[in-house]
């Protein structure tokens, strides 16, 4: 008989009771394995939920993963149940979904930076989830290290704390939570947040310790950035407060003088006194000039941040121009200006003109020697170019070396040497704008030396 | 009962020549019976105080500018209070009249804090603020200041 009846055809696709039982058995085993894995992952994610309560984004990711895991488990259970009574196609579909959900769970772990581990106390065997390998920087192929080697990954300063927590959990029912540093095989450090607890049997004896890890290196880096930013902001606020205070005083004073003197000029008794009237008018003029100089310098100071076209600037030419502009005073004072070979810098020409004008001009203005000597030099260093403007003048008292760069900071009385107290504040702002720093010190010439360093990369090069 | 001393000198530490010039003119014009002695630096003031007889310091009123070029008025006041002239009538004056400056001046031990320029009205203000200090107009219209140290000591916790 070659022909097949209609009734026979479906029988060819149906499994025999024996094969169906075998298949159901396979499915049951597979689902049991999956269920155990899911149970561990659910446990891990419950820990993660607690550990990440302050990190909403990670918490959401964990919750999604947890929901996914629960759903997968539910599907697995349903598949197992159905598999016992139906054919194998439905469980296969469920298994496919289960694997997909496992894949999503792995992804959620990777995104949230969470991994889990388990220490079996009887066998001392350790299990690491894939994410734990990533956090430790250990290739998956290397396998899970022994307990002692796993502990050795912790930073020496943190190791005792880790051992104490895990050790307690191996002896009694104990849960723990700590932050520690891991030192990876490549030497890099990672910050991890670890939470865990012991698993105990019915008698209360621990048989395993379970923990979750979250890599919080980026969080710590962001916190450090934030802290730096806050400190910067605090300094900036302080400077702004100081700036507004001194502005209000140093600009208000000449205004107040002009106001008081004008009122006195209008007084009939004083107005009739020609000598006093003349003196008042002269003083009003000086105060107006001082006010104008202060406003001009404040304007220059506030405009330093403005976008100005940058170009390569030969500082040899800049200093030559500055010396030329100061020539009448140089001749009058009998001063000598020595200029060494300088670099080319990239920046705004006006900034460097102002920088050298203020430094060389100050050296000349404050010099108390019959033959003032001012020297401008440059030198190359590994990462910076150093420029020095020094003189043989009176120098700066040790206690004032840092203060001289403050806004409206002055070391000499107005009656002795006129000034607005903004020159060196402008110098500092210019240098800092190019990523450099400026310091004042005692010069070997006997007077003051101003050293400023500019980064060698990009900002400077040899002519 | 303590004896009242007439304040004869106004010691003024201010490095602005213009400020001293205006103060001198105003005191003269407003008939204030005080001899103005101005100092541009703390060192000049110290030298003068050291050379003064102690009893003359009871007859002096010291006003220190808050915003000196080389230091601050509050720092000078602090050093003064820790030094031998701690008993003097002394205070801070400022052109900015910043409330924070007032607080700093009081912490440094100032008996008063007033705005500038110093003139008859400011001296009346000082007399109101300092226990034991009073102003009086003489018959010829001169403004005079009188200080009763005991009352001041009872009224001030700064000593």
Coordinates of C-alpha atoms in Angstrom, one line a residue:
Chain A
X1 CA 0.0 0.0 0.0
X2 CA 1.5 3.2 -1.2
X3 CA -1.4 5.6 -0.8
X4 CA -1.8 7.3 2.5
X5 CA -5.2 8.1 4.0
X6 CA -6.1 11.6 5.1
X7 CA -6.1 10.3 8.6
X8 CA -2.5 9.2 8.3
X9 CA -1.0 12.5 7.2
X10 CA -1.4 14.4 10.5
X11 CA 0.0 11.4 12.3
X12 CA 3.4 12.0 10.6
X13 CA 3.8 15.4 12.2
X14 CA 2.6 14.4 15.6
X15 CA 5.2 13.3 18.1
X16 CA 4.9 9.9 19.6
X17 CA 3.9 9.9 23.3
X18 CA 7.5 8.8 24.1
X19 CA 9.2 11.6 22.1
X20 CA 6.7 14.1 23.5
X21 CA 7.6 13.1 27.0
X22 CA 11.3 13.3 26.2
X23 CA 10.8 16.7 24.6
X24 CA 8.8 17.9 27.6
X25 CA 11.5 16.6 29.9
X26 CA 14.1 18.6 27.9
X27 CA 12.0 21.7 28.1
X28 CA 11.5 21.2 31.8
X29 CA 15.2 21.0 32.4
X30 CA 15.9 24.0 30.2
X31 CA 13.3 26.0 31.9
X32 CA 14.5 25.0 35.3
X33 CA 18.0 26.2 34.4
X34 CA 16.5 29.4 33.1
X35 CA 14.3 29.8 36.2
X36 CA 17.4 29.5 38.4
X37 CA 19.3 32.0 36.3
X38 CA 16.3 34.3 36.4
X39 CA 16.0 34.0 40.1
X40 CA 19.6 35.0 40.6
X41 CA 19.1 38.0 38.2
X42 CA 15.9 39.0 40.0
X43 CA 17.8 38.9 43.3
X44 CA 20.6 40.9 41.7
X45 CA 18.2 43.5 40.4
X46 CA 16.4 43.8 43.7
X47 CA 19.7 44.6 45.3
X48 CA 20.4 47.0 42.4
X49 CA 17.1 48.7 43.1
X50 CA 18.2 49.4 46.6
X51 CA 21.7 50.4 45.7
X52 CA 20.5 52.8 42.9
X53 CA 17.8 54.5 44.8
X54 CA 19.5 57.8 44.2
X55 CA 20.2 57.2 40.6
X56 CA 16.9 57.5 38.9
X57 CA 18.1 56.6 35.4
X58 CA 19.8 53.4 36.6
X59 CA 16.9 52.6 38.8
X60 CA 14.5 52.8 35.9
X61 CA 16.8 50.6 33.9
X62 CA 16.9 48.1 36.7
X63 CA 13.2 48.1 37.1
X64 CA 12.7 47.5 33.4
X65 CA 15.1 44.7 33.6
X66 CA 13.4 43.3 36.7
X67 CA 10.0 43.5 35.0
X68 CA 11.5 41.8 31.9
X69 CA 12.9 39.1 34.1
X70 CA 9.6 38.5 35.8
X71 CA 7.8 38.4 32.6
X72 CA 10.3 36.0 31.2
X73 CA 9.9 33.8 34.2
X74 CA 6.1 34.0 33.9
X75 CA 6.4 33.0 30.2
X76 CA 8.7 30.2 31.1
X77 CA 6.3 28.8 33.7
X78 CA 3.4 29.0 31.2
X79 CA 5.5 27.3 28.6
X80 CA 6.4 24.6 31.0
X81 CA 2.8 24.2 31.9
X82 CA 1.6 24.1 28.3
X83 CA 4.5 21.9 27.2
X84 CA 3.2 19.2 29.4
X85 CA -0.1 19.0 27.5
X86 CA 0.5 20.5 24.0
X87 CA 2.9 19.9 21.2
X88 CA 6.4 21.4 21.1
X89 CA 5.9 24.5 18.9
X90 CA 4.4 26.7 21.6
X91 CA 7.2 26.1 24.1
X92 CA 9.8 26.8 21.4
X93 CA 8.2 30.1 20.8
X94 CA 8.2 30.8 24.5
X95 CA 11.8 29.8 24.7
X96 CA 12.7 32.1 21.9
X97 CA 11.0 35.0 23.8
X98 CA 12.7 33.9 27.0
X99 CA 16.1 34.1 25.3
X100 CA 15.3 37.4 23.8
X101 CA 14.3 38.7 27.3
X102 CA 17.6 37.3 28.7
X103 CA 19.4 39.2 26.0
X104 CA 17.6 42.4 27.1
X105 CA 18.4 41.7 30.7
X106 CA 22.1 41.4 29.8
X107 CA 21.8 44.6 27.9
X108 CA 20.1 46.3 30.9
X109 CA 23.0 45.1 33.1
X110 CA 25.5 46.5 30.7
X111 CA 23.7 49.8 30.4
X112 CA 23.2 50.2 34.2
X113 CA 26.8 49.0 34.9
X114 CA 25.4 46.4 37.3
X115 CA 26.8 43.0 37.8
X116 CA 26.4 40.3 40.4
X117 CA 28.4 37.7 42.1
X118 CA 27.8 34.8 44.4
X119 CA 30.1 32.9 46.7
X120 CA 29.2 29.4 47.6
X121 CA 30.5 28.8 51.1
X122 CA 30.7 25.1 51.0
X123 CA 32.7 24.8 47.7
X124 CA 34.2 28.4 47.9
X125 CA 33.1 28.6 44.3
X126 CA 32.5 32.1 43.0
X127 CA 30.1 33.0 40.2
X128 CA 30.6 36.3 38.3
X129 CA 28.0 37.7 35.9
X130 CA 29.3 39.0 32.6
X131 CA 29.2 42.6 33.9
X132 CA 31.4 41.8 36.8
X133 CA 34.1 40.6 34.3
X134 CA 33.8 43.9 32.5
X135 CA 34.0 45.9 35.7
X136 CA 37.2 44.1 36.7
X137 CA 38.6 44.4 33.2
X138 CA 39.0 40.6 33.1
X139 CA 38.4 38.8 29.8
X140 CA 35.5 36.3 30.0
X141 CA 37.8 33.5 28.8
X142 CA 39.9 33.9 31.9
X143 CA 37.2 32.5 34.0
X144 CA 36.3 33.5 37.6
X145 CA 39.3 33.9 39.8
X146 CA 39.6 32.2 43.2
X147 CA 38.3 34.2 46.2
X148 CA 41.7 35.4 47.3
X149 CA 42.5 36.6 43.8
X150 CA 39.1 38.3 43.6
X151 CA 39.8 40.2 46.8
X152 CA 43.2 41.2 45.5
X153 CA 41.5 43.3 42.8
X154 CA 40.5 45.8 45.5
X155 CA 42.7 48.8 46.2
X156 CA 45.0 47.9 49.1
X157 CA 43.5 50.8 51.2
X158 CA 40.0 49.4 50.7
X159 CA 40.8 45.6 51.0
X160 CA 40.4 45.3 54.8
X161 CA 36.9 46.8 54.7
X162 CA 35.8 44.5 51.9
X163 CA 37.2 41.4 53.7
X164 CA 35.5 42.4 57.0
X165 CA 32.1 42.7 55.3
X166 CA 32.3 39.5 53.4
X167 CA 33.8 37.6 56.3
X168 CA 30.9 38.7 58.6
X169 CA 28.4 37.6 55.9
X170 CA 30.1 34.1 55.8
X171 CA 29.6 33.7 59.5
X172 CA 26.2 35.1 60.2
X173 CA 23.2 36.6 58.5
X174 CA 24.5 39.9 57.4
X175 CA 23.9 42.5 54.7
X176 CA 26.4 45.0 53.7
X177 CA 26.9 48.0 51.5
X178 CA 30.2 49.8 50.7
X179 CA 32.1 51.7 48.1
X180 CA 35.6 50.7 47.2
X181 CA 38.2 51.0 44.4
X182 CA 39.1 48.2 42.1
X183 CA 42.5 48.1 40.5
X184 CA 42.1 46.5 37.1
X185 CA 44.7 44.3 35.4
X186 CA 45.8 47.3 33.3
X187 CA 46.4 49.3 36.5
X188 CA 43.4 51.6 36.0
X189 CA 41.2 52.3 39.0
X190 CA 37.4 51.9 39.1
X191 CA 35.0 53.0 41.8
X192 CA 32.4 50.4 42.6
X193 CA 29.4 50.4 44.9
X194 CA 28.8 47.0 46.3
X195 CA 25.8 45.7 48.2
X196 CA 25.2 42.1 49.4
X197 CA 23.9 39.8 51.9
X198 CA 24.4 36.3 53.2
X199 CA 22.0 33.5 52.4
X200 CA 21.1 31.3 55.3
X201 CA 19.5 27.9 55.5
X202 CA 16.6 27.0 57.8
X203 CA 18.9 26.8 60.8
X204 CA 20.3 30.2 60.1
X205 CA 23.7 29.0 58.9
X206 CA 25.0 31.0 55.9
X207 CA 25.6 28.8 52.8
X208 CA 26.3 31.6 50.3
X209 CA 27.0 35.3 50.0
X210 CA 25.4 37.2 47.2
X211 CA 26.3 40.7 46.1
X212 CA 25.8 43.2 43.3
X213 CA 28.3 45.6 41.9
X214 CA 27.7 48.9 40.2
X215 CA 30.6 50.7 38.4
X216 CA 30.3 54.3 39.7
X217 CA 33.5 55.6 38.3
X218 CA 31.7 57.9 35.9
X219 CA 29.4 59.1 38.7
X220 CA 32.4 59.8 40.9
X221 CA 34.2 61.6 38.0
X222 CA 31.0 63.7 37.5
X223 CA 30.9 64.5 41.2
X224 CA 34.5 65.6 41.2
X225 CA 33.8 67.7 38.1
X226 CA 30.8 69.2 39.8
X227 CA 32.8 69.9 43.0
X228 CA 35.5 71.6 40.9
X229 CA 32.9 73.6 39.1
X230 CA 31.3 74.6 42.4
X231 CA 34.7 75.6 43.9
X232 CA 35.4 77.6 40.7
X233 CA 32.0 79.3 41.0
X234 CA 32.5 80.1 44.6
X235 CA 35.9 81.7 43.8
X236 CA 34.3 83.5 40.9
X237 CA 31.6 84.8 43.2
X238 CA 34.1 85.9 45.8
X239 CA 36.1 87.7 43.1
X240 CA 32.9 89.3 41.8
X241 CA 32.0 90.5 45.3
X242 CA 35.5 91.8 45.8
X243 CA 35.5 93.4 42.4
X244 CA 32.1 95.1 42.9
X245 CA 33.3 96.3 46.4
X246 CA 36.5 97.8 45.2
X247 CA 34.8 99.3 42.1
X248 CA 32.2 100.9 44.3
X249 CA 34.9 102.4 46.5
X250 CA 37.5 103.3 44.0
X251 CA 35.1 104.8 41.6
X252 CA 32.9 106.4 44.2
X253 CA 35.8 108.2 45.9
X254 CA 36.8 110.6 43.0
X255 CA 33.1 111.1 42.3
X256 CA 32.5 112.0 46.0
X257 CA 35.6 114.3 45.9
X258 CA 34.3 116.1 42.9
X259 CA 30.9 116.5 44.4
X260 CA 32.2 117.8 47.8
X261 CA 34.7 120.2 46.1
X262 CA 32.0 121.5 43.7
X263 CA 29.8 122.2 46.7
X264 CA 32.7 124.0 48.4
X265 CA 33.3 126.1 45.2
X266 CA 29.7 127.3 45.3
X267 CA 30.1 128.4 48.9
X268 CA 30.4 132.3 48.8
X269 CA 33.1 132.5 51.5
X270 CA 35.4 130.0 49.7
X271 CA 34.4 131.2 46.3
X272 CA 35.7 134.6 47.0
X273 CA 39.1 133.2 48.1
X274 CA 40.9 133.0 44.7
X275 CA 43.7 130.8 46.0
X276 CA 41.3 128.2 47.5
X277 CA 39.1 128.4 44.4
X278 CA 42.0 127.6 42.2
X279 CA 43.2 124.7 44.3
X280 CA 39.7 123.3 44.3
X281 CA 39.4 123.5 40.6
X282 CA 42.8 121.8 40.2
X283 CA 41.8 119.0 42.5
X284 CA 38.5 118.5 40.7
X285 CA 40.5 118.2 37.5
X286 CA 42.9 115.6 39.0
X287 CA 40.0 113.6 40.4
X288 CA 38.2 113.6 37.0
X289 CA 41.4 112.4 35.3
X290 CA 41.7 109.7 37.9
X291 CA 38.1 108.6 37.4
X292 CA 38.6 108.5 33.7
X293 CA 41.7 106.3 34.0
X294 CA 39.9 104.0 36.4
X295 CA 37.0 103.7 34.0
X296 CA 39.3 103.1 31.0
X297 CA 41.2 100.4 32.9
X298 CA 38.0 98.7 34.1
X299 CA 36.7 98.7 30.6
X300 CA 40.0 97.1 29.4
X301 CA 39.7 94.6 32.2
X302 CA 36.1 93.7 31.4
X303 CA 36.8 93.4 27.7
X304 CA 39.6 90.8 28.1
X305 CA 37.1 88.0 27.7
X306 CA 35.7 89.5 24.4
X307 CA 36.3 87.5 21.3
X308 CA 39.3 89.0 19.5
X309 CA 40.7 87.6 16.3
X310 CA 43.8 85.4 17.1
X311 CA 46.9 85.3 15.1
X312 CA 50.6 84.3 15.4
X313 CA 52.3 87.2 17.2
X314 CA 56.0 87.7 17.3
X315 CA 56.6 88.9 20.8
X316 CA 60.0 90.4 19.8
X317 CA 58.0 92.9 17.7
X318 CA 55.5 93.5 20.4
X319 CA 58.1 94.3 23.0
X320 CA 59.9 96.5 20.6
X321 CA 56.7 98.5 20.1
X322 CA 56.2 98.8 23.8
X323 CA 59.7 100.0 24.4
X324 CA 59.3 102.5 21.6
X325 CA 56.1 103.8 23.1
X326 CA 57.8 104.2 26.5
X327 CA 60.9 105.8 25.0
X328 CA 60.4 109.4 26.3
X329 CA 60.2 108.1 29.8
X330 CA 63.1 105.7 29.3
X331 CA 65.2 108.6 28.1
X332 CA 64.1 110.9 30.9
X333 CA 64.9 108.3 33.6
X334 CA 68.1 107.1 31.9
X335 CA 66.8 103.6 31.9
X336 CA 68.2 100.6 30.1
X337 CA 65.9 98.0 28.6
X338 CA 67.4 94.6 27.8
X339 CA 65.3 92.3 25.6
X340 CA 66.3 88.7 24.9
X341 CA 65.0 86.5 22.1
X342 CA 61.3 85.9 22.6
X343 CA 58.8 83.4 21.1
X344 CA 55.9 83.6 18.7
X345 CA 52.5 83.2 20.5
X346 CA 49.1 82.6 19.1
X347 CA 46.5 85.0 20.5
X348 CA 45.2 88.5 20.3
X349 CA 48.0 91.1 19.7
X350 CA 46.3 93.7 21.8
X351 CA 46.4 91.4 24.9
X352 CA 50.2 90.9 24.6
X353 CA 50.8 94.6 23.9
X354 CA 48.9 95.4 27.1
X355 CA 50.6 92.7 29.1
X356 CA 54.1 93.9 28.3
X357 CA 53.1 97.6 28.4
X358 CA 51.9 97.1 32.0
X359 CA 54.9 95.0 33.1
X360 CA 57.6 97.1 31.5
X361 CA 55.7 100.4 32.3
X362 CA 55.4 99.4 36.0
X363 CA 59.1 98.5 36.2
X364 CA 59.9 102.0 34.9
X365 CA 57.3 103.8 37.0
X366 CA 58.2 102.3 40.3
X367 CA 62.0 102.3 39.8
X368 CA 63.8 104.2 42.5
X369 CA 67.3 103.9 41.0
X370 CA 69.2 106.6 39.1
X371 CA 69.8 104.1 36.3
X372 CA 66.9 101.8 36.1
X373 CA 67.5 98.4 34.4
X374 CA 64.7 96.4 33.0
X375 CA 65.2 93.0 31.4
X376 CA 62.8 90.9 29.3
X377 CA 63.7 87.3 28.6
X378 CA 62.1 84.0 27.6
X379 CA 63.1 80.4 28.0
X380 CA 61.7 77.0 26.8
X381 CA 60.5 74.3 29.2
X382 CA 59.0 70.9 28.5
X383 CA 55.4 72.0 28.6
X384 CA 55.6 75.8 28.9
X385 CA 57.3 78.9 27.7
X386 CA 58.5 81.1 30.5
X387 CA 58.7 84.9 30.1
X388 CA 60.3 87.1 32.7
X389 CA 60.1 90.9 33.1
X390 CA 62.4 92.0 35.9
X391 CA 64.0 95.1 37.2
X392 CA 66.5 96.6 39.7
X393 CA 63.8 98.7 41.4
X394 CA 62.6 98.6 45.0
X395 CA 61.0 95.1 44.7
X396 CA 57.8 93.9 46.3
X397 CA 57.6 93.0 50.0
X398 CA 57.4 89.2 50.5
X399 CA 54.0 89.5 52.2
X400 CA 52.5 91.3 49.2
X401 CA 53.8 89.0 46.4
X402 CA 50.4 87.4 45.9
X403 CA 48.3 90.4 46.6
X404 CA 49.7 92.6 43.9
X405 CA 47.6 90.9 41.3
X406 CA 44.3 91.8 43.0
X407 CA 41.9 94.3 41.5
X408 CA 42.7 97.8 42.8
X409 CA 45.6 96.5 44.8
X410 CA 48.3 99.1 45.3
X411 CA 51.6 99.1 47.1
X412 CA 52.3 102.8 46.9
X413 CA 50.3 105.8 48.0
X414 CA 48.6 107.9 45.3
X415 CA 50.5 110.9 46.5
X416 CA 53.8 109.1 45.7
X417 CA 52.9 107.3 42.5
X418 CA 49.7 107.6 40.6
X419 CA 47.9 104.5 39.5
X420 CA 44.6 102.8 39.4
X421 CA 45.7 99.4 40.9
X422 CA 44.4 97.5 37.9
X423 CA 47.6 97.0 35.8
X424 CA 48.7 93.7 37.3
X425 CA 45.1 92.5 37.7
X426 CA 44.8 92.9 33.9
X427 CA 48.2 91.1 33.4
X428 CA 47.0 88.1 35.4
X429 CA 43.7 87.9 33.6
X430 CA 45.4 88.0 30.2
X431 CA 47.9 85.2 31.1
X432 CA 45.2 83.1 32.7
X433 CA 43.0 83.5 29.6
X434 CA 45.8 81.7 27.6
X435 CA 45.9 78.9 30.1
X436 CA 49.0 80.3 31.8
X437 CA 49.9 81.7 35.2
X438 CA 51.9 84.6 36.4
X439 CA 53.8 85.0 39.7
X440 CA 55.8 87.8 41.3
X441 CA 59.1 87.2 43.0
X442 CA 62.3 88.9 44.0
X443 CA 64.6 89.4 41.0
X444 CA 68.3 88.7 40.9
X445 CA 68.6 92.3 39.7
X446 CA 67.5 93.4 43.1
X447 CA 64.0 94.5 42.3
X448 CA 60.8 92.7 41.3
X449 CA 60.4 89.9 38.7
X450 CA 57.2 88.8 37.0
X451 CA 57.3 85.3 35.6
X452 CA 54.6 84.2 33.4
X453 CA 54.3 80.8 31.9
X454 CA 52.2 80.0 28.8
X455 CA 51.4 76.4 27.6
X456 CA 53.9 75.3 24.9
X457 CA 51.3 73.4 22.9
X458 CA 49.6 75.6 20.4
X459 CA 49.9 78.9 22.2
X460 CA 53.6 79.4 21.7
X461 CA 56.4 78.5 19.3
X462 CA 59.9 79.8 18.4
X463 CA 60.1 82.5 15.8
Chain B
X1 CA 32.2 110.9 89.1
X2 CA 34.8 111.1 86.3
X3 CA 35.9 114.4 84.8
X4 CA 34.8 115.5 81.3
X5 CA 37.6 116.2 79.0
X6 CA 37.3 118.5 76.0
X7 CA 38.4 116.8 72.8
X8 CA 41.0 119.1 71.3
X9 CA 42.4 117.1 68.4
X10 CA 41.0 115.1 65.5
X11 CA 43.6 112.5 64.5
X12 CA 42.8 111.4 60.9
X13 CA 44.5 108.5 59.2
X14 CA 43.7 108.8 55.5
X15 CA 46.1 108.6 52.6
X16 CA 44.0 110.7 50.3
X17 CA 45.3 114.3 50.2
X18 CA 42.0 115.4 48.7
X19 CA 40.1 113.9 51.6
X20 CA 42.2 115.7 54.1
X21 CA 42.0 118.9 52.2
X22 CA 38.2 118.8 52.1
X23 CA 38.0 117.8 55.8
X24 CA 40.2 120.7 56.8
X25 CA 38.1 123.1 54.8
X26 CA 34.8 121.8 56.2
X27 CA 35.9 121.8 59.8
X28 CA 37.1 125.4 59.4
X29 CA 34.0 126.5 57.6
X30 CA 31.6 124.8 60.0
X31 CA 33.5 126.1 63.1
X32 CA 34.4 122.8 64.6
X33 CA 36.7 123.3 67.6
X34 CA 39.2 120.6 66.7
X35 CA 42.7 120.7 65.5
X36 CA 43.1 118.4 62.6
X37 CA 46.2 116.2 62.5
X38 CA 46.3 114.0 59.4
X39 CA 48.5 111.0 58.7
X40 CA 48.9 109.2 55.4
X41 CA 50.3 105.9 56.8
X42 CA 49.9 103.7 59.9
X43 CA 53.6 104.2 60.6
X44 CA 53.1 108.0 60.8
X45 CA 50.1 107.6 63.1
X46 CA 52.0 105.2 65.4
X47 CA 55.0 107.6 65.6
X48 CA 52.7 110.4 66.6
X49 CA 50.8 108.4 69.2
X50 CA 54.1 107.1 70.7
X51 CA 55.3 110.7 71.0
X52 CA 52.1 112.0 72.6
X53 CA 51.6 112.3 76.3
X54 CA 49.0 109.8 77.6
X55 CA 46.7 112.6 78.9
X56 CA 46.6 114.2 75.5
X57 CA 45.3 111.0 74.0
X58 CA 42.2 111.4 76.3
X59 CA 41.7 114.7 74.5
X60 CA 41.9 113.2 71.0
X61 CA 39.5 111.6 68.7
X62 CA 40.9 109.2 66.1
X63 CA 39.2 108.5 62.8
X64 CA 40.7 105.9 60.5
X65 CA 39.8 105.5 56.8
X66 CA 38.5 102.0 56.1
X67 CA 40.1 101.7 52.6
X68 CA 43.7 102.6 53.0
X69 CA 46.0 101.9 50.1
X70 CA 48.6 99.8 52.0
X71 CA 46.3 98.2 54.6
X72 CA 42.7 98.4 55.8
X73 CA 41.3 100.6 58.5
X74 CA 39.9 97.7 60.4
X75 CA 43.4 96.0 60.6
X76 CA 44.9 99.3 61.9
X77 CA 42.1 99.5 64.5
X78 CA 42.7 95.9 65.5
X79 CA 46.4 96.5 66.0
X80 CA 45.7 99.7 67.9
X81 CA 43.3 98.0 70.3
X82 CA 45.9 95.3 71.0
X83 CA 48.5 98.0 71.5
X84 CA 49.1 100.6 74.1
X85 CA 46.5 103.0 72.8
X86 CA 43.6 100.7 73.3
X87 CA 41.7 103.1 75.6
X88 CA 41.5 105.9 72.9
X89 CA 38.3 107.1 71.4
X90 CA 38.7 105.7 67.9
X91 CA 36.6 104.7 65.0
X92 CA 36.4 104.0 61.3
X93 CA 35.2 106.2 58.5
X94 CA 34.5 105.3 54.9
X95 CA 33.3 106.8 51.7
X96 CA 31.4 103.7 50.6
X97 CA 29.3 103.4 53.8
X98 CA 29.0 99.7 53.3
X99 CA 27.0 97.9 56.1
X100 CA 29.5 95.0 55.9
X101 CA 32.3 97.6 56.6
X102 CA 30.4 98.7 59.7
X103 CA 30.3 95.2 61.0
X104 CA 34.0 94.6 60.4
X105 CA 34.8 97.9 62.0
X106 CA 32.8 97.0 65.1
X107 CA 34.5 93.6 65.3
X108 CA 37.9 95.3 65.1
X109 CA 37.0 97.4 68.2
X110 CA 35.9 100.7 66.6
X111 CA 33.8 103.0 68.8
X112 CA 32.0 104.3 65.8
X113 CA 31.6 104.0 62.1
X114 CA 30.7 107.0 60.0
X115 CA 30.7 108.1 56.4
X116 CA 33.0 110.7 54.9
X117 CA 33.7 113.6 54.6
X118 CA 34.2 114.3 58.3
X119 CA 32.3 117.4 59.2
X120 CA 30.2 118.9 62.0
X121 CA 27.2 116.6 61.2
X122 CA 29.5 113.5 61.3
X123 CA 30.9 114.5 64.6
X124 CA 27.4 114.9 66.0
X125 CA 26.7 111.4 64.7
X126 CA 29.8 110.1 66.5
X127 CA 28.8 111.8 69.7
X128 CA 25.4 110.1 69.6
X129 CA 27.0 106.7 69.0
X130 CA 29.6 106.8 71.7
X131 CA 28.6 106.7 75.4
X132 CA 30.2 109.5 77.4
X133 CA 30.8 111.7 74.3
X134 CA 28.8 114.9 73.8
X135 CA 28.8 117.9 71.6
X136 CA 28.2 121.5 72.6
X137 CA 28.1 124.9 70.8
X138 CA 30.0 127.7 72.5
X139 CA 28.7 131.2 72.5
X140 CA 30.6 132.1 69.4
X141 CA 29.1 129.1 67.7
X142 CA 32.1 126.8 67.8
X143 CA 31.2 123.1 68.0
X144 CA 33.1 121.4 70.8
X145 CA 33.2 117.7 71.9
X146 CA 33.4 116.5 75.5
X147 CA 34.2 113.1 76.7
X148 CA 33.6 111.5 80.1
X149 CA 35.8 108.3 80.0
X150 CA 34.1 106.6 82.9
X151 CA 30.7 106.8 81.3
X152 CA 32.3 105.5 78.1
X153 CA 33.9 102.6 79.9
X154 CA 30.6 101.7 81.5
X155 CA 28.8 101.8 78.2
X156 CA 31.4 100.0 76.1
X157 CA 32.1 96.3 76.2
X158 CA 35.0 96.7 73.9
X159 CA 37.6 97.1 76.7

